């Protein structure tokens, strides 16, 4: 039957005038009878196509395949002719679905509207989770968010209805938890406009974070390009026990591989230790793989996933996965580009930070390290939840710790907040008593949203610049990320360790060894928490917060006011003029770490994510200028005055002057936000030259028509001074693998030439020449 399915898919492609439809109805394929989600009963899992493609690749490569290779190559647009070489070739892929969170969905949908296409070509969803500020508690914060963000929510809801995109209303929960509960499945290829999309690897899928322009490609039915990933294997032996948790696995791995050790690779967990980890625990590990720069992370299909699928109402998917299980696990004898082994039986509870998620410490040691380094040991706030750790099991283990403290008359010494991952989790932990226990110990239950994890936190207990420590179960702890205070020392650990430390109030407390003093004056030691991985009863779904796209979309309208301060329709970027980029000024030479938080800050700036000109006022305001050692202060080369980075960029743009940014290692680490690429393009930037790039940011820059280039010799970073002028030569002969030259002109009239490398392929060069990937898409439609 498979060839007939392929024929039908091709007919659908013709009938839909170029919009690729590749989810074939079950009546046409005997085994493809299971819906991808109960929200989309007519979109089916196509394991037969996956199987067919894997068989082709097996014959071509004639070697055992890793699991990630099976799923990635199983989604190739042309498995027969596609060049495949790990770390080198670019793959053209056909993802199964797209997911967007509200902060990035605005720009993604604005770009899709600009494409002129009538509807999305693959199942797609929007999730409202980023714009809800933590202030007073769930109910009041949600009510305020709906009022403040009404214009944006209306835009996303109407755009979803018009273009066939499912819409999860504010209060539904965090995008990645909702995907795990409803959309992820073994073998899926899903892309999401958020860097923590790899959370879905906990259900055995390849789920990859991308920028909005990549999402537009997939929604438009265009093959999506990904550099063929290397594969890093993490072999797990032993089993978790006591205070050790799934979070400790990824905290340990981050300490080993660092924030850039996974760049260009998929992290593939395997080995006998896998079976000791719950499905949501595997999701936690995959989620935070974004912090080591990995393309994504995943686990092989097993009984833990089957159990979770069944509990979340998807037993038919589990049964189908059982049938195709050989394709959902790695081949025996497959080889990895790098192999790391971790004995879970020896793994101790970890806590990572501050200021970077790869600074790993055993919990037993962190107090002494903090005292030595001068970090505050008193904990102001403990925060549990986030997309990384907000499952039923996470809340249960935290409640198990809290219950012991309450039994001895204790409450948290630190402030304590709780963020449920979804409405389903919130409703279930309320029913089963976990929420009540966490409130009794001093916790405030926040809205089902990202909240403080992504800077949506109206924090009142400290002033900006006040040195303090917080402990979270989140994934990131970059400077100023949670509360915009650069002196907040943020540490990440498991929810149960956060709870224990919040009760003790200090980093110097080790729950494995140390005692607490109860209200009766007697000392006691907390026992290691134990909790069910899934509820005994069925999940309580809570309130219905999903909006289906209507069957009849003819009357749907999407309005963007020309005077809006939150939304702005996009204008095409200018096309390359065919000339070298000569005598560009250096807007800023960045010193040290420069994440997407430094390039395009979140927090209060989230409200402008749909208005490119307004949000461009935060361009690089967090980056450290090597000339002054300060943030948001650069020299205007024309006036010689120092001023804010965005103002200087606007001045150059107004005067028709092209500019460039010079950066350090792993530039653009962190979030998938493409605003960090859109803003420099909008304000007249032409190139970013660094020692190295984070994967998502490098792709986002290419999509918007910028040149992300790296020093052929990283030491050449030191040859460039902020007062120099730079010319990029050789663009007329721009070709894959061919270096470009950079001529450095010093103020004294001398000059020198250095070589620049790039990773552009032919398609990406076309994006640059057209001005952006969106411009190129329109050119293709016109022809």
XYZ file of C-alpha atoms in Angstrom:
783
model
C 0.000 0.000 0.000
C 2.891 2.380 0.686
C 3.495 3.287 -3.005
C -0.184 4.157 -3.347
C 0.126 6.444 -0.318
C 3.026 8.207 -1.983
C 0.970 8.615 -5.162
C -1.910 10.119 -3.212
C 0.460 12.512 -1.444
C 1.758 13.672 -4.824
C -1.756 14.176 -6.116
C -2.573 16.201 -3.034
C 0.472 18.340 -3.716
C -0.732 19.092 -7.238
C -4.321 19.735 -6.188
C -3.267 22.120 -3.443
C -1.227 24.241 -5.897
C 2.134 23.552 -4.415
C 1.192 23.324 -0.744
C 2.629 20.029 0.406
C 0.123 17.747 2.174
C 1.668 14.554 3.358
C -0.591 13.263 6.121
C -2.616 10.700 4.217
C -6.062 9.521 5.294
C -6.191 6.063 6.942
C -8.605 4.653 4.390
C -5.719 4.846 1.913
C -3.075 3.217 4.109
C -3.925 0.079 6.013
C -1.674 0.758 9.001
C -1.806 4.564 9.240
C -5.029 4.738 11.230
C -4.044 6.661 14.324
C -4.518 10.411 14.666
C -1.518 12.504 15.687
C -3.702 14.154 18.318
C -7.333 14.005 19.346
C -7.470 17.734 18.523
C -6.728 16.840 14.867
C -8.678 13.661 14.127
C -7.965 13.857 10.393
C -4.176 14.178 10.631
C -2.532 10.772 10.922
C 0.768 9.333 12.114
C 2.581 7.998 9.069
C 4.963 5.363 10.431
C 4.838 3.594 7.081
C 6.600 6.489 5.387
C 9.090 6.624 8.238
C 9.725 2.887 7.834
C 10.119 3.178 4.078
C 12.643 6.010 4.337
C 14.631 4.272 7.074
C 14.886 1.157 4.912
C 16.197 3.255 2.022
C 18.822 4.864 4.257
C 19.833 1.510 5.746
C 20.574 0.208 2.241
C 22.374 3.382 1.208
C 24.615 3.767 4.264
C 24.948 0.042 4.963
C 25.528 0.490 8.691
C 23.564 0.504 11.964
C 21.712 3.760 12.621
C 21.334 5.698 15.835
C 17.761 6.509 16.869
C 18.145 10.172 16.001
C 19.395 9.220 12.546
C 16.368 6.985 12.015
C 13.904 9.722 12.854
C 15.737 12.566 11.118
C 16.572 10.615 7.951
C 13.112 9.074 8.078
C 11.737 12.559 7.415
C 13.978 13.389 4.451
C 12.303 15.063 1.514
C 14.331 12.885 -0.857
C 15.932 9.921 0.970
C 17.227 8.462 -2.300
C 19.346 11.415 -3.423
C 20.003 13.371 -0.235
C 23.696 13.694 0.629
C 24.219 12.543 4.209
C 27.349 13.302 6.184
C 27.203 14.095 9.877
C 28.267 17.642 10.663
C 28.683 18.676 7.014
C 25.773 18.307 4.598
C 22.464 20.136 4.852
C 19.380 17.946 5.026
C 16.026 18.849 3.485
C 13.372 17.601 5.878
C 9.584 17.361 6.108
C 8.568 17.951 9.731
C 5.231 16.599 10.965
C 4.078 19.687 12.819
C 4.878 23.177 14.154
C 4.350 24.695 17.613
C 4.731 28.371 18.532
C 4.653 30.193 21.848
C 2.924 33.568 21.930
C 6.037 35.747 22.173
C 7.571 34.236 19.027
C 4.281 33.347 17.302
C 3.568 37.029 16.715
C 6.540 37.475 14.407
C 6.109 34.018 12.892
C 2.488 34.727 11.994
C 3.352 38.205 10.715
C 5.907 36.577 8.407
C 3.386 33.926 7.337
C 0.845 36.641 6.550
C 3.531 38.352 4.420
C 4.015 35.115 2.472
C 0.523 35.450 1.001
C -0.360 31.769 1.513
C -3.987 30.902 2.383
C -3.375 28.353 5.191
C -0.713 26.298 6.891
C 0.404 23.087 5.207
C 1.075 21.077 8.376
C -0.689 20.862 11.749
C 0.350 23.913 13.761
C -0.480 25.392 17.153
C -0.042 28.645 19.107
C 0.408 28.577 22.891
C -0.119 31.638 25.121
C 2.413 31.183 27.920
C 5.089 33.904 27.766
C 3.136 37.119 28.349
C 1.712 36.417 31.822
C 3.659 38.325 34.481
C 4.022 36.787 37.931
C 2.823 39.311 40.462
C 0.193 38.310 42.990
C -0.917 34.775 42.166
C -2.541 32.704 39.444
C -6.045 34.159 39.237
C -5.134 37.853 39.498
C -2.083 37.548 37.276
C -4.043 35.766 34.537
C -6.844 38.311 34.661
C -4.343 41.155 34.363
C -2.490 39.471 31.488
C -5.689 39.014 29.490
C -6.429 42.716 29.907
C -2.924 44.026 29.185
C -2.328 41.689 26.230
C -5.830 41.683 24.734
C -4.663 43.114 21.399
C -1.952 40.469 20.999
C -4.141 37.570 22.096
C -6.842 38.698 19.664
C -4.310 38.898 16.847
C -3.018 35.399 17.532
C -6.503 33.929 17.934
C -7.816 35.464 14.703
C -4.632 34.668 12.768
C -4.888 31.072 13.972
C -8.520 30.902 12.903
C -7.808 32.412 9.472
C -4.782 30.279 8.637
C -5.823 26.973 10.225
C -3.707 27.059 13.404
C -4.896 25.670 16.737
C -4.924 28.241 19.547
C -4.233 27.522 23.219
C -5.591 30.408 25.277
C -3.720 32.152 28.094
C -3.842 29.986 31.197
C -3.597 26.760 29.185
C -0.045 26.149 30.325
C 3.508 26.142 29.074
C 3.922 25.159 25.418
C 6.281 22.238 26.071
C 4.132 20.614 28.741
C 1.074 20.885 26.476
C 3.032 19.369 23.591
C 4.105 16.468 25.803
C 0.516 15.895 26.951
C -1.134 16.218 23.541
C 1.149 16.313 20.502
C 4.539 14.637 20.995
C 4.834 10.960 20.143
C 7.655 8.496 19.386
C 9.211 9.215 16.007
C 7.641 12.633 15.438
C 9.667 15.419 13.842
C 8.346 18.616 15.394
C 9.784 22.101 15.214
C 8.891 24.802 17.701
C 9.667 28.499 17.978
C 11.216 28.073 21.403
C 14.629 26.728 22.318
C 13.204 24.235 24.823
C 11.155 22.416 22.198
C 13.484 19.383 22.760
C 11.305 18.659 25.801
C 9.348 16.381 23.444
C 12.358 14.056 23.267
C 11.024 12.629 26.512
C 8.430 10.896 24.342
C 10.959 9.689 21.792
C 10.497 12.447 19.224
C 12.938 14.703 17.427
C 11.704 18.101 18.591
C 13.859 21.049 17.579
C 13.802 24.715 18.534
C 13.916 27.175 15.629
C 13.255 30.781 14.747
C 9.947 31.946 13.336
C 11.244 32.092 9.755
C 12.034 28.373 9.910
C 8.510 27.745 11.178
C 7.137 29.751 8.260
C 9.008 27.511 5.819
C 7.411 24.413 7.319
C 3.960 25.993 7.557
C 4.339 27.004 3.898
C 5.087 23.421 2.849
C 8.709 24.141 1.942
C 11.359 21.550 2.894
C 13.124 22.655 6.053
C 16.925 22.688 6.060
C 19.043 21.416 8.943
C 22.753 20.769 9.010
C 23.140 17.020 9.373
C 23.667 16.644 13.132
C 26.437 14.751 14.772
C 25.254 12.353 17.475
C 26.529 12.355 21.044
C 25.596 9.256 22.967
C 24.955 9.379 26.715
C 24.991 5.847 28.075
C 23.109 5.541 31.353
C 23.739 2.641 33.712
C 22.497 1.956 37.236
C 19.321 3.585 38.494
C 18.201 6.784 40.173
C 17.401 6.651 43.864
C 17.128 8.822 46.950
C 17.491 12.556 46.386
C 18.915 12.102 42.889
C 16.510 13.015 40.116
C 16.321 13.271 36.326
C 17.323 16.934 36.634
C 20.645 15.826 38.098
C 21.389 13.870 34.910
C 21.307 16.964 32.722
C 22.992 19.137 35.352
C 25.838 16.609 35.350
C 25.924 16.463 31.540
C 25.988 20.288 31.344
C 28.992 20.281 33.634
C 30.742 17.778 31.364
C 29.883 19.198 27.936
C 29.550 22.936 28.830
C 27.179 25.403 27.182
C 28.577 24.775 23.700
C 29.592 21.117 23.913
C 26.446 19.929 22.168
C 26.495 22.454 19.332
C 25.695 20.823 16.002
C 24.791 17.521 17.656
C 21.813 15.548 18.879
C 22.164 14.106 22.371
C 20.919 10.529 22.379
C 20.383 8.799 25.726
C 20.506 5.033 25.850
C 21.544 2.149 28.064
C 19.942 0.126 30.881
C 19.650 3.147 33.163
C 17.000 4.695 30.931
C 14.285 2.466 32.357
C 14.692 3.966 35.840
C 13.560 7.387 34.551
C 9.921 8.385 34.118
C 8.674 9.778 30.813
C 8.360 13.286 32.253
C 11.816 12.869 33.787
C 13.191 12.092 30.336
C 11.465 15.264 29.105
C 13.233 17.264 31.833
C 16.603 15.959 30.661
C 15.851 16.669 26.996
C 14.433 20.099 27.775
C 17.589 21.397 29.403
C 19.749 19.946 26.642
C 19.200 23.350 25.042
C 21.633 24.691 27.639
C 24.531 22.735 26.138
C 23.774 23.966 22.632
C 22.412 20.643 21.379
C 20.214 20.559 18.293
C 17.891 18.386 20.379
C 17.934 15.402 22.741
C 15.888 12.208 22.877
C 15.306 8.851 24.523
C 14.369 5.524 22.910
C 10.768 4.360 23.062
C 10.107 2.210 26.145
C 7.433 1.111 28.631
C 7.663 4.431 30.513
C 6.574 6.308 27.393
C 3.849 3.772 26.735
C 2.535 4.282 30.255
C 2.511 8.074 29.847
C 0.796 7.921 26.453
C -1.916 5.706 27.900
C -2.409 7.956 30.920
C -2.779 11.007 28.699
C -5.479 9.394 26.566
C -3.289 8.151 23.715
C -3.208 4.399 24.178
C -3.778 3.909 20.433
C -0.533 5.785 19.692
C 1.297 3.543 22.161
C -0.115 0.463 20.447
C 1.015 1.730 17.039
C 4.451 2.579 18.439
C 4.704 -0.970 19.768
C 4.118 -2.237 16.243
C 6.903 -0.052 14.831
C 9.200 -0.234 17.855
C 12.184 -1.467 15.830
C 12.300 1.978 14.189
C 11.924 3.836 17.498
C 15.081 2.517 19.174
C 18.723 2.631 18.007
C 20.223 -0.230 16.038
C 22.565 -2.544 17.899
C 26.162 -1.594 17.159
C 25.416 1.988 16.071
C 28.262 4.447 16.531
C 28.284 7.871 18.163
C 30.592 10.799 17.442
C 31.188 11.073 21.172
C 30.190 8.829 24.056
C 29.657 9.816 27.699
C 28.812 7.267 30.392
C 26.973 8.106 33.610
C 26.253 5.644 36.412
C 22.940 6.795 37.847
C 23.528 4.800 41.018
C 26.515 7.043 41.767
C 24.889 10.317 40.707
C 24.541 12.873 43.496
C 22.064 15.784 43.635
C 23.469 18.772 41.755
C 22.942 22.516 41.676
C 24.343 24.620 38.820
C 25.230 28.300 38.754
C 25.303 31.152 39.191
C 25.049 33.067 35.908
C 25.611 30.040 33.647
C 23.829 26.680 33.565
C 26.984 24.605 33.120
C 28.722 25.589 36.360
C 27.958 22.328 38.147
C 28.273 21.626 41.866
C 27.098 18.727 44.002
C 24.535 20.113 46.476
C 26.811 18.941 49.274
C 29.563 21.309 48.082
C 27.771 24.421 46.880
C 27.570 26.149 50.278
C 31.322 26.032 50.778
C 31.945 27.134 47.190
C 29.523 30.054 47.634
C 31.300 31.242 50.774
C 34.676 31.008 49.055
C 33.454 32.900 45.965
C 31.533 35.531 47.890
C 28.125 34.475 46.612
C 25.238 35.148 49.024
C 24.380 31.911 50.865
C 21.029 33.094 52.203
C 18.277 32.191 49.747
C 15.743 34.952 49.109
C 13.384 32.964 46.880
C 12.912 29.337 45.859
C 10.940 28.810 42.649
C 9.664 25.493 41.296
C 7.928 24.738 38.006
C 8.787 25.909 34.466
C 8.713 23.854 31.277
C 11.656 21.884 32.662
C 10.175 20.684 35.946
C 6.422 21.082 36.282
C 5.138 17.539 35.872
C 2.864 15.656 38.260
C 5.878 13.717 39.552
C 7.877 16.926 40.092
C 5.078 18.492 42.109
C 4.599 15.266 44.048
C 8.262 15.054 45.051
C 8.311 18.705 46.115
C 5.116 18.158 48.119
C 6.672 15.087 49.775
C 9.495 17.285 51.084
C 7.107 20.052 52.151
C 4.863 17.581 53.974
C 7.765 16.463 56.173
C 8.559 20.057 57.136
C 4.933 20.757 57.967
C 4.814 17.657 60.174
C 7.567 19.278 62.278
C 5.915 22.668 62.342
C 8.166 24.310 59.767
C 7.488 26.523 56.777
C 9.840 27.931 54.163
C 12.347 30.489 55.419
C 12.690 31.757 51.855
C 9.870 33.000 49.682
C 8.509 30.110 47.637
C 6.617 30.032 44.332
C 5.003 27.183 42.409
C 4.294 27.207 38.655
C 2.151 24.336 37.307
C 3.127 23.323 33.787
C -0.377 23.135 32.374
C -4.015 23.484 33.276
C -4.183 19.705 33.447
C -1.321 19.588 35.958
C -2.835 22.445 37.986
C -6.234 20.802 38.208
C -4.764 17.408 39.087
C -2.413 18.625 41.838
C -5.292 20.627 43.316
C -7.484 17.510 43.349
C -4.758 15.284 44.776
C -3.708 17.714 47.515
C -0.205 18.594 46.329
C -1.070 22.251 45.710
C -2.540 22.558 49.198
C 0.605 21.152 50.808
C 2.833 23.505 48.823
C 0.668 26.471 49.847
C 0.717 25.401 53.495
C 4.518 25.358 53.535
C 4.499 28.963 52.303
C 4.169 28.663 48.540
C 2.325 30.986 46.191
C 0.825 29.146 43.203
C 1.362 31.171 40.041
C -0.431 31.002 36.701
C 0.115 28.098 34.310
C 2.755 29.971 32.357
C 6.471 30.685 32.029
C 6.495 33.539 34.529
C 9.798 34.202 36.347
C 11.650 31.619 34.259
C 11.663 33.951 31.249
C 11.755 37.220 33.167
C 8.025 37.747 33.605
C 8.360 38.481 37.319
C 7.334 41.698 39.028
C 9.715 41.076 41.904
C 9.302 43.372 44.940
C 11.621 41.965 47.624
C 14.898 43.325 46.196
C 16.103 46.420 44.412
C 18.015 46.339 41.151
C 21.694 46.070 41.948
C 21.129 44.355 45.288
C 23.220 41.214 45.643
C 21.078 38.158 46.435
C 20.586 34.453 45.738
C 17.601 32.582 44.320
C 17.260 28.859 43.664
C 15.007 27.537 40.891
C 14.021 24.348 39.116
C 14.252 26.244 35.820
C 16.723 25.719 32.957
C 18.540 29.028 32.549
C 20.257 31.354 34.984
C 21.908 33.970 32.776
C 22.661 37.341 34.337
C 19.448 39.281 34.931
C 17.255 36.679 33.239
C 14.682 36.060 35.959
C 14.254 39.494 37.508
C 16.386 41.901 35.408
C 18.759 42.330 38.361
C 22.372 41.617 37.308
C 23.287 40.955 40.948
C 20.806 38.113 41.403
C 22.792 34.892 41.741
C 20.462 32.273 40.254
C 21.041 28.540 40.722
C 19.180 25.692 38.992
C 18.419 22.335 40.563
C 15.538 19.866 40.990
C 12.154 20.876 42.480
C 12.712 18.744 45.588
C 16.108 20.314 46.262
C 14.627 23.790 45.711
C 11.923 22.970 48.255
C 14.406 21.639 50.808
C 16.693 24.660 50.391
C 13.757 27.084 50.620
C 12.747 25.447 53.913
C 16.304 25.721 55.244
C 16.824 29.166 53.706
C 20.492 28.648 52.878
C 22.798 27.169 50.248
C 24.774 25.593 53.092
C 22.046 22.997 53.718
C 22.592 19.483 52.347
C 19.353 17.483 52.735
C 21.211 14.196 52.416
C 23.272 14.841 55.564
C 22.121 17.913 57.481
C 19.421 18.260 60.125
C 16.658 20.807 60.552
C 15.221 21.953 63.871
C 11.464 21.504 64.249
C 9.071 23.845 66.018
C 9.439 21.663 69.112
C 13.188 22.231 69.182
C 14.020 18.701 68.135
C 16.340 18.009 65.231
C 15.199 15.901 62.298
C 16.465 14.965 58.869
C 14.382 15.083 55.714
C 13.861 11.714 54.077
C 14.388 11.355 50.340
C 11.114 12.192 48.585
C 8.968 9.551 46.958
C 6.025 10.262 44.684
C 3.997 8.647 41.914
C 5.202 9.435 38.415
C 1.574 9.611 37.259
C -1.702 10.070 39.161
C -3.549 6.968 40.367
C -6.775 8.428 39.020
C -7.032 9.847 35.538
C -5.657 13.338 34.939
C -8.156 16.106 35.646
C -8.196 18.150 32.403
C -9.372 21.305 34.184
C -10.873 24.083 32.093
C -11.207 23.758 28.320
C -8.729 26.307 26.956
C -8.293 25.201 23.332
C -9.720 26.958 20.260
C -10.053 24.766 17.167
C -9.510 26.511 13.825
C -12.918 26.758 12.151
C -13.771 24.558 9.185
C -15.062 27.585 7.278
C -12.387 30.271 7.354
C -13.902 32.511 4.675
C -15.204 35.108 7.136
C -12.079 35.338 9.265
C -10.216 38.647 9.420
C -6.912 39.609 11.006
C -6.568 43.285 11.806
C -3.347 45.093 12.680
C -3.842 48.769 13.474
C -1.270 51.054 11.817
C -1.061 52.973 15.108
C -0.574 49.911 17.299
C 2.403 49.918 19.663
C 2.281 46.117 20.046
C 1.899 44.868 16.463
C 3.391 45.987 13.169
C 3.023 44.494 9.704
C 6.382 43.666 8.157
C 8.038 45.443 5.258
C 10.465 43.432 3.080
C 14.147 43.923 3.826
C 16.268 45.478 1.085
C 17.901 43.181 -1.459
C 21.678 42.778 -1.620
C 23.101 45.300 -4.096
C 25.647 42.873 -5.552
C 28.633 44.686 -4.056
C 31.126 43.988 -1.307
C 30.354 45.470 2.089
C 32.891 48.264 2.376
C 33.974 50.521 5.239
C 31.398 49.296 7.722
C 31.503 50.848 11.189
C 31.683 48.605 14.244
C 28.538 49.148 16.285
C 29.976 47.193 19.209
C 32.799 44.770 19.871
C 31.319 42.429 22.447
C 33.388 41.106 25.314
C 32.607 37.650 26.691
C 29.244 35.854 26.884
C 26.555 37.307 24.646
C 23.309 35.345 24.782
C 20.046 36.171 23.068
C 19.064 37.762 26.392
C 21.940 40.205 25.893
C 21.014 40.827 22.240
C 17.238 41.115 22.673
C 16.196 41.268 26.317
C 12.984 39.590 27.467
C 11.045 40.618 30.608
C 9.297 43.962 29.984
C 10.324 43.862 26.321
C 8.133 40.848 25.619
C 5.190 43.151 25.017
C 6.865 44.425 21.839
C 7.579 41.048 20.245
C 5.038 41.779 17.499
C 6.384 45.282 16.741
C 9.807 45.148 15.142
C 10.601 48.838 15.366
C 9.658 49.176 19.027
C 11.460 46.052 20.207
C 14.567 47.143 18.313
C 15.059 49.669 21.103
C 16.506 46.832 23.182
C 19.152 45.829 20.634
C 22.291 44.593 22.408
C 21.573 46.628 25.533
C 22.907 43.795 27.695
C 26.123 43.157 25.744
C 29.407 44.284 27.308
C 31.341 46.762 25.178
C 35.026 45.803 25.215
C 35.996 49.473 24.880
C 34.318 50.582 28.107
C 33.565 47.388 30.010
C 29.973 48.607 30.266
C 26.636 47.533 28.848
C 24.582 49.746 26.518
C 27.259 52.365 26.015
C 29.073 52.587 22.672
C 31.016 55.255 20.820
C 29.292 56.921 17.883
C 32.054 56.938 15.275
C 30.602 60.063 13.626
C 30.037 62.247 16.690
C 32.563 60.562 19.053
C 29.897 60.662 21.754
C 28.962 57.619 23.831
C 25.342 56.545 23.903
C 22.947 53.570 23.979
C 23.505 50.830 21.391
C 20.055 51.086 19.721
C 20.303 54.890 19.436
C 23.727 54.626 17.816
C 22.473 51.992 15.355
C 19.518 54.206 14.431
C 21.879 57.140 13.893
C 23.986 55.077 11.486
C 20.892 53.836 9.659
C 19.540 57.374 9.289
C 22.833 58.424 7.736
C 22.950 55.442 5.370
C 25.929 53.801 7.069
C 26.260 50.023 7.214
C 27.553 48.510 10.441
C 28.833 45.255 11.856
C 29.023 43.555 15.265
C 32.137 41.732 16.458
C 31.478 38.968 19.000
C 33.163 36.368 21.178
C 32.558 32.602 21.651
C 29.134 30.935 21.262
C 27.478 34.195 20.251
C 23.673 33.981 20.454
C 23.561 31.203 23.048
C 20.158 30.662 24.653
C 16.699 31.321 23.322
C 15.407 30.706 19.804
C 14.108 34.281 19.599
C 14.657 35.505 16.069
C 14.217 39.089 17.223
C 17.930 38.922 18.034
C 18.438 38.604 14.260
C 15.564 40.786 13.070
C 16.612 43.789 15.143
C 20.159 44.230 13.803
C 18.836 43.728 10.261
C 16.093 46.307 10.817
C 18.538 48.878 12.196
C 21.032 48.595 9.336
C 23.362 45.813 10.393
C 24.948 43.719 7.655
C 27.226 41.191 9.329
C 28.058 39.597 12.673
C 31.662 38.375 12.976
C 32.473 36.124 15.935
C 34.708 33.341 17.203
C 31.714 30.967 17.087
C 27.883 30.954 16.987
C 25.111 29.099 18.721
C 23.194 26.999 16.165
C 19.742 28.578 16.265
C 21.011 32.144 16.244
C 23.327 31.522 13.299
C 20.385 30.157 11.298
C 18.149 33.047 12.326
C 20.746 35.563 11.112
C 20.931 33.830 7.737
C 17.143 33.794 7.433
C 17.018 37.577 7.807
C 19.708 38.297 5.204
C 22.600 38.972 7.585
C 26.081 37.464 7.288
C 27.094 35.368 10.313
C 30.845 34.900 9.825
C 33.582 33.416 12.000
C 37.270 34.187 12.275
C 39.349 31.594 10.446
C 41.843 32.229 13.224
C 39.998 33.023 16.493
C 43.012 35.110 17.573
C 42.079 37.642 14.856
C 39.332 38.808 17.217
C 42.116 40.709 18.985
C 43.203 42.499 15.795
C 39.933 44.400 15.514
C 39.373 47.557 17.553
C 36.020 49.333 18.022
C 37.268 52.389 16.106
C 38.264 50.390 13.010
C 36.339 50.114 9.758
C 35.702 46.678 8.240
C 35.168 45.604 4.640
C 33.963 42.128 3.636
C 35.391 41.239 0.248
C 34.504 38.409 -2.113
C 30.700 38.491 -2.014
C 30.438 38.510 -5.794
C 31.916 35.003 -5.730
C 30.102 33.952 -2.549
C 29.973 30.152 -2.551
C 29.627 27.273 -0.064
C 32.876 26.524 1.730
C 34.737 29.447 0.156
C 36.197 31.849 2.751
C 35.640 35.590 2.585
C 38.235 38.265 3.266
C 37.915 41.001 5.850
C 39.972 44.154 5.408
C 40.550 45.989 8.679
C 41.193 49.723 8.279
C 42.751 51.327 11.354
C 42.352 55.054 12.145
C 46.055 55.673 11.483
C 45.602 54.644 7.861
C 47.162 51.199 8.134
C 45.216 48.112 7.210
C 45.437 44.334 7.405
C 43.509 41.420 5.933
C 42.120 38.426 7.767
C 40.108 35.430 6.573
C 36.507 34.709 7.556
C 34.724 31.369 7.413
C 31.015 30.708 6.972
C 28.604 27.780 6.841
C 26.293 29.024 4.073
C 24.996 26.527 1.559
C 23.573 27.459 -1.847
C 20.029 27.993 -0.571
C 21.232 30.218 2.271
C 23.329 32.276 -0.136
C 20.119 32.850 -2.106
C 18.485 34.125 1.109
C 21.300 36.646 1.524
C 21.131 37.760 -2.091
C 17.334 38.156 -1.954
C 17.527 40.094 1.290
C 15.919 37.412 3.486
C 14.482 33.907 3.325
C 10.984 35.419 3.190
C 11.937 37.569 0.203
C 13.296 34.456 -1.497
C 10.066 32.566 -0.793
C 8.074 35.331 -2.481
C 10.399 35.300 -5.485
C 9.839 31.557 -5.847
C 6.051 32.011 -5.689
C 6.185 34.699 -8.367
C 8.124 32.396 -10.695
